[in-house]
Short mmCIF file of C-alpha atoms in Angstrom, two decimals:
data_model
loop_
_atom_site.label_atom_id
_atom_site.label_comp_id
_atom_site.label_asym_id
_atom_site.label_seq_id
_atom_site.Cartn_x
_atom_site.Cartn_y
_atom_site.Cartn_z
CA UNK G 1260 0.06 -0.09 0.06
CA UNK G 1261 1.27 3.40 -0.83
CA UNK G 1262 0.80 5.76 2.25
CA UNK G 1263 0.82 9.54 1.74
CA UNK G 1264 4.37 10.15 3.20
CA UNK G 1265 6.96 8.63 5.05
CA UNK G 1266 10.11 9.38 7.63
CA UNK G 1267 8.81 12.65 8.74
CA UNK G 1268 9.35 13.82 12.53
CA UNK G 1269 6.09 14.41 14.25
CA UNK G 1270 6.59 18.14 14.00
CA UNK G 1271 6.82 17.99 10.57
CA UNK G 1272 3.99 15.54 10.43
CA UNK G 1273 1.86 17.89 12.17
CA UNK G 1274 2.50 20.97 9.98
CA UNK G 1275 2.36 19.13 6.58
CA UNK G 1276 -0.71 20.09 4.25
CA UNK G 1277 -2.47 17.76 1.86
CA UNK G 1278 -5.57 17.09 0.03
CA UNK G 1279 -9.09 16.29 1.60
CA UNK G 1280 -10.98 13.08 1.86
CA UNK G 1281 -14.17 11.37 2.84
CA UNK G 1282 -15.64 8.03 4.11
CA UNK G 1283 -17.72 5.83 6.24
CA UNK G 1284 -17.57 3.93 9.95
CA UNK G 1285 -15.86 0.20 14.40
CA UNK G 1286 -12.73 1.13 17.43
CA UNK G 1287 -14.67 4.28 19.25
CA UNK G 1288 -14.00 7.86 20.60
CA UNK G 1289 -16.54 9.25 22.34
CA UNK G 1290 -17.35 13.13 22.63
CA UNK G 1291 -14.71 13.59 25.28
CA UNK G 1292 -11.78 12.51 23.02
CA UNK G 1293 -11.34 9.20 24.66
CA UNK G 1294 -10.84 5.95 22.27
CA UNK G 1295 -12.39 2.79 23.06
CA UNK G 1296 -11.58 0.32 20.41
CA UNK G 1297 -14.24 -2.09 19.52
CA UNK G 1298 -16.04 -2.12 22.80
CA UNK G 1299 -12.57 -2.10 24.90
CA UNK G 1300 -12.54 -0.73 28.31
CA UNK G 1301 -9.27 0.96 28.27
CA UNK G 1302 -9.89 4.23 26.70
CA UNK G 1303 -7.05 6.36 25.64
CA UNK G 1304 -6.32 10.10 26.27
CA UNK G 1305 -7.87 12.66 23.96
CA UNK G 1306 -8.69 16.06 24.03
CA UNK G 1307 -12.32 16.45 23.06
CA UNK G 1308 -12.16 17.95 19.55
CA UNK G 1309 -13.49 14.93 18.01
CA UNK G 1310 -16.87 13.44 18.37
CA UNK G 1311 -16.03 10.04 17.19
CA UNK G 1312 -13.01 8.04 15.82
CA UNK G 1313 -13.95 4.47 14.36
CA UNK G 1314 -12.53 1.86 11.80
CA UNK G 1315 -15.21 0.95 9.40
CA UNK G 1316 -13.85 -1.70 6.85
CA UNK G 1317 -10.48 -0.69 6.07
CA UNK G 1318 -10.89 3.18 6.81
CA UNK G 1319 -10.09 4.90 9.78
CA UNK G 1320 -12.82 7.84 9.96
CA UNK G 1321 -12.74 10.94 12.09
CA UNK G 1322 -15.96 12.59 12.95
CA UNK G 1323 -16.27 16.03 14.33
CA UNK G 1324 -18.69 18.93 14.56
CA UNK G 1325 -19.07 21.14 11.42
CA UNK G 1326 -18.30 24.49 13.33
CA UNK G 1327 -14.76 22.77 14.38
CA UNK G 1328 -12.07 25.61 14.47
CA UNK G 1329 -9.36 23.42 12.62
CA UNK G 1330 -8.44 23.08 9.15
CA UNK G 1331 -6.36 19.78 8.94
CA UNK G 1332 -6.29 16.59 10.43
CA UNK G 1333 -2.95 14.29 10.42
CA UNK G 1334 -2.76 10.47 11.41
CA UNK G 1335 0.43 9.20 12.99
CA UNK G 1336 1.43 5.95 12.70
CA UNK G 1337 2.55 3.84 16.00
CA UNK G 1338 6.35 4.48 14.92
CA UNK G 1339 5.66 8.12 15.12
CA UNK G 1340 5.89 8.79 11.21
CA UNK G 1341 3.14 10.39 9.10
CA UNK G 1342 0.41 7.98 7.66
CA UNK G 1343 -1.67 10.82 5.92
CA UNK G 1344 -3.26 14.09 6.29
CA UNK G 1345 -6.44 15.34 5.17
CA UNK G 1346 -8.02 19.24 5.04
CA UNK G 1347 -10.89 20.24 6.65
CA UNK G 1348 -13.37 21.90 4.37
CA UNK G 1349 -15.59 24.30 5.99
CA UNK G 1350 -18.86 22.91 7.22
CA UNK G 1351 -17.66 19.16 6.79
CA UNK G 1352 -17.98 16.69 9.58
CA UNK G 1353 -15.76 13.87 8.87
CA UNK G 1354 -12.51 12.79 7.02
CA UNK G 1355 -11.11 9.14 6.55
CA UNK G 1356 -7.87 7.44 6.05
CA UNK G 1357 -7.42 4.26 4.08
CA UNK G 1358 -5.61 1.74 6.10
CA UNK G 1359 -5.96 -1.13 3.75
CA UNK G 1360 -4.78 -4.52 4.74
CA UNK G 1361 -0.78 -3.87 4.86
CA UNK G 1362 -0.81 -1.47 7.45
CA UNK G 1363 1.39 -1.55 10.98
CA UNK G 1364 -1.13 -2.70 13.92
CA UNK G 1365 -0.63 -0.35 16.98
CA UNK G 1366 -1.55 2.72 18.57
CA UNK G 1367 -2.45 5.76 15.95
CA UNK G 1368 -2.72 9.24 16.86
CA UNK G 1369 -5.19 11.72 15.38
CA UNK G 1370 -4.00 15.32 15.37
CA UNK G 1371 -6.38 18.54 14.66
CA UNK G 1372 -4.31 21.37 13.57
CA UNK G 1373 -5.43 25.01 13.05
CA UNK G 1374 -2.56 26.71 10.81
CA UNK G 1375 0.64 25.49 12.62
CA UNK G 1376 -0.95 25.10 15.98
CA UNK G 1377 -1.93 21.92 17.21
CA UNK G 1378 -5.82 22.19 18.38
CA UNK G 1379 -6.23 18.80 19.91
CA UNK G 1380 -5.55 15.04 19.49
CA UNK G 1381 -6.70 11.51 20.11
CA UNK G 1382 -5.45 8.17 19.99
CA UNK G 1383 -7.16 4.67 18.65
CA UNK G 1384 -5.66 1.45 18.83
CA UNK G 1385 -5.95 -0.36 15.60
CA UNK G 1386 -4.98 -4.34 16.18
CA UNK G 1387 -6.86 -7.13 14.27
CA UNK G 1388 -7.66 -10.49 16.12
CA UNK G 1389 -8.28 -13.16 13.99
CA UNK G 1390 -10.24 -16.38 15.27
CA UNK G 1391 -10.91 -19.69 13.50
CA UNK G 1392 -14.55 -20.29 14.68
CA UNK G 1393 -16.24 -23.45 12.60
CA UNK G 1394 -15.56 -25.99 9.89
CA UNK G 1395 -18.33 -27.55 7.93
CA UNK G 1396 -18.98 -29.55 4.78
CA UNK G 1397 -21.50 -29.37 2.13
CA UNK G 1398 -23.72 -32.22 3.01
CA UNK G 1399 -24.23 -30.68 6.59
CA UNK G 1400 -24.64 -26.99 5.36
CA UNK G 1401 -26.40 -26.70 2.17
CA UNK G 1402 -27.68 -23.38 2.86
CA UNK G 1403 -24.23 -21.93 2.55
CA UNK G 1404 -23.59 -20.05 -1.14
CA UNK G 1405 -21.86 -23.31 -2.61
CA UNK G 1406 -23.13 -22.68 -6.09
CA UNK G 1407 -21.99 -18.97 -5.71
CA UNK G 1408 -18.70 -19.82 -4.90
CA UNK G 1409 -18.02 -22.84 -6.96
CA UNK G 1410 -20.46 -22.42 -9.78
CA UNK G 1411 -23.36 -24.39 -10.43
CA UNK G 1412 -21.69 -26.88 -12.87
CA UNK G 1413 -19.52 -28.43 -9.65
CA UNK G 1414 -19.93 -32.08 -9.21
CA UNK G 1415 -21.31 -33.73 -5.86
CA UNK G 1416 -17.61 -35.16 -5.24
CA UNK G 1417 -16.58 -31.41 -5.12
CA UNK G 1418 -19.38 -30.29 -3.05
CA UNK G 1419 -18.77 -33.41 -0.80
CA UNK G 1420 -15.30 -32.95 -0.55
CA UNK G 1421 -14.75 -29.29 -0.14
CA UNK G 1422 -15.22 -27.35 3.15
CA UNK G 1423 -15.70 -23.81 4.32
CA UNK G 1424 -13.88 -22.28 7.51
CA UNK G 1425 -15.69 -19.65 9.38
CA UNK G 1426 -13.26 -16.93 11.03
CA UNK G 1427 -14.00 -13.79 13.04
CA UNK G 1428 -12.08 -10.65 13.44
CA UNK G 1429 -12.82 -9.88 17.25
CA UNK G 1430 -10.02 -6.99 17.13
CA UNK G 1431 -10.13 -3.34 16.34
CA UNK G 1432 -8.44 -3.25 12.74
CA UNK G 1433 -9.09 -4.76 9.61
CA UNK G 1434 -6.96 -8.05 8.52
CA UNK G 1435 -7.31 -10.67 5.26
CA UNK G 1436 -6.86 -14.30 5.24
CA UNK G 1437 -4.21 -15.07 2.55
CA UNK G 1438 -3.70 -18.95 3.01
CA UNK G 1439 -5.84 -21.77 4.37
CA UNK G 1440 -4.41 -25.14 5.49
CA UNK G 1441 -5.83 -28.64 6.92
CA UNK G 1442 -3.76 -30.92 8.90
CA UNK G 1443 -4.40 -34.00 10.89
CA UNK G 1444 -7.13 -36.70 10.79
CA UNK G 1445 -9.01 -35.39 7.54
CA UNK G 1446 -8.95 -37.63 4.54
CA UNK G 1447 -6.99 -35.71 2.51
CA UNK G 1448 -4.70 -33.24 4.48
CA UNK G 1449 -3.31 -30.09 2.83
CA UNK G 1450 -0.10 -29.18 4.49
CA UNK G 1451 1.06 -27.06 1.47
CA UNK G 1452 -2.11 -25.66 -0.28
CA UNK G 1453 -2.10 -24.91 -4.17
CA UNK G 1454 -1.83 -21.05 -4.23
CA UNK G 1455 -3.81 -19.76 -1.15
CA UNK G 1456 -5.85 -22.92 -0.52
CA UNK G 1457 -8.96 -20.62 -0.66
CA UNK G 1458 -11.10 -21.17 -4.00
CA UNK G 1459 -10.51 -18.50 -6.63
CA UNK G 1460 -9.29 -15.67 -4.48
CA UNK G 1461 -5.78 -15.01 -3.05
CA UNK G 1462 -7.16 -13.23 -0.03
CA UNK G 1463 -10.40 -12.60 1.91
CA UNK G 1464 -11.08 -9.31 3.81
CA UNK G 1465 -11.95 -9.43 7.38
CA UNK G 1466 -13.31 -6.28 8.78
CA UNK G 1467 -13.14 -5.66 12.55
CA UNK G 1468 -16.34 -7.11 14.25
CA UNK G 1469 -17.24 -9.16 11.15
CA UNK G 1470 -17.14 -12.81 10.39
CA UNK G 1471 -16.16 -14.40 7.11
CA UNK G 1472 -16.32 -18.10 5.36
CA UNK G 1473 -13.36 -19.19 3.67
CA UNK G 1474 -14.03 -21.70 0.90
CA UNK G 1475 -11.26 -24.29 0.30
CA UNK G 1476 -9.97 -25.16 -3.26
CA UNK G 1477 -8.34 -28.33 -2.06
CA UNK G 1478 -10.45 -31.86 -1.11
CA UNK G 1479 -9.88 -32.27 2.72
CA UNK G 1480 -13.01 -34.15 2.89
CA UNK G 1481 -12.47 -35.80 -0.62
CA UNK G 1482 -11.36 -39.40 -1.30
CA UNK G 1483 -8.53 -40.83 1.09
CA UNK G 1484 -5.18 -40.10 0.61
CA UNK G 1485 -2.44 -42.47 1.91
CA UNK G 1486 -1.83 -40.05 4.89
CA UNK G 1487 -5.45 -39.49 5.54
CA UNK G 1488 -8.19 -40.88 7.66
CA UNK G 1489 -11.01 -42.28 5.65
CA UNK G 1490 -14.56 -43.50 6.48
CA UNK G 1491 -15.39 -47.16 7.56
CA UNK G 1492 -18.57 -49.07 8.81
CA UNK G 1493 -17.02 -49.36 12.06
CA UNK G 1494 -16.31 -45.64 12.33
CA UNK G 1495 -13.20 -43.57 12.82
CA UNK G 1496 -12.64 -40.50 15.22
CA UNK G 1497 -9.48 -38.03 15.40
CA UNK G 1498 -8.61 -34.33 15.18
CA UNK G 1499 -7.60 -31.92 12.70
CA UNK G 1500 -6.32 -28.38 12.51
CA UNK G 1501 -7.18 -25.60 10.55
CA UNK G 1502 -4.39 -22.86 10.06
CA UNK G 1503 -5.17 -19.57 8.37
CA UNK G 1504 -2.45 -17.23 7.69
CA UNK G 1505 -3.27 -13.49 7.70
CA UNK G 1506 -2.06 -10.40 5.98
CA UNK G 1507 -1.28 -8.06 8.79
CA UNK G 1508 2.19 -9.32 10.22
CA UNK G 1509 2.00 -12.60 8.44
CA UNK G 1510 0.57 -14.16 11.64
CA UNK G 1511 -1.01 -17.60 11.54
CA UNK G 1512 -3.93 -18.46 13.58
CA UNK G 1513 -5.38 -22.16 14.09
CA UNK G 1514 -7.81 -23.97 15.73
CA UNK G 1515 -8.36 -27.86 16.57
CA UNK G 1516 -11.54 -29.80 16.07
CA UNK G 1517 -12.70 -33.40 16.79
CA UNK G 1518 -14.08 -35.07 13.73
CA UNK G 1519 -16.40 -38.77 13.66
CA UNK G 1520 -16.54 -40.49 10.55
CA UNK G 1521 -19.06 -43.17 10.07
CA UNK G 1522 -21.09 -45.13 7.78
CA UNK G 1523 -19.95 -46.34 4.08
CA UNK G 1524 -16.28 -46.71 3.07
CA UNK G 1525 -17.03 -44.09 0.28
CA UNK G 1526 -16.32 -40.53 1.50
CA UNK G 1527 -19.45 -39.18 -0.35
CA UNK G 1528 -21.84 -41.53 1.30
CA UNK G 1529 -19.90 -40.95 5.05
CA UNK G 1530 -21.58 -39.07 7.90
CA UNK G 1531 -19.18 -36.69 9.06
CA UNK G 1532 -19.59 -34.99 12.56
CA UNK G 1533 -17.21 -31.82 13.42
CA UNK G 1534 -16.94 -30.14 16.90
CA UNK G 1535 -14.43 -27.65 18.33
CA UNK G 1536 -12.05 -29.46 20.53
#
């Protein structure tokens, strides 16, 4: 992502003037200038010149009164360098900064300027927190948009073998899933996925406070491989792990699930029960 400027001292950053921008609104800053990221009970200090500072999707949005007496708002990164600046047009009530999904997580400072004088500031923590919540198969979740994802010409084998993984961002900043891996007691474990391991996409945006389904482009519950665990009339049980690599910081998050297989020796007719371990 290209940011508005780099390697500026805080004082230079505060006094630099650039163009204006607007946009839409989840972190929170109250009317006293205190920031409460995503419902956190640890507000930061602020001077009260802003009505609210939030993160909506990939944008950091600053709201203020239409009669506010400042003409510029700067956003300072956690390392103290300038992320961007916005002019405040007369009568406007908000500006926004596009964080994207390659920003540096941490505490950001929002600074209001009137001319070269600082009129007030506030801080907001922008930190994603991705959790793997659920894994499911087509046969158990026909209400998911399988045809929308894979197309209506896909075979039953694909729909029986593929899986979805539900992830949630409980943090205060956006992130994106860039890799999906299955390992352990699944019929076809995928330790090194083709591409991202997700169907026809290199990344899936996960805004703060929201959940997303990741659809696999491998066959974790397809035909049994030499290393996998299949179905049998006697039944099999085990555990498998789903690992999701994320864009911010290249983090890997995972969760382990218990699985039971029973019924036919054919995976297409096998009953599969998955619960969080």
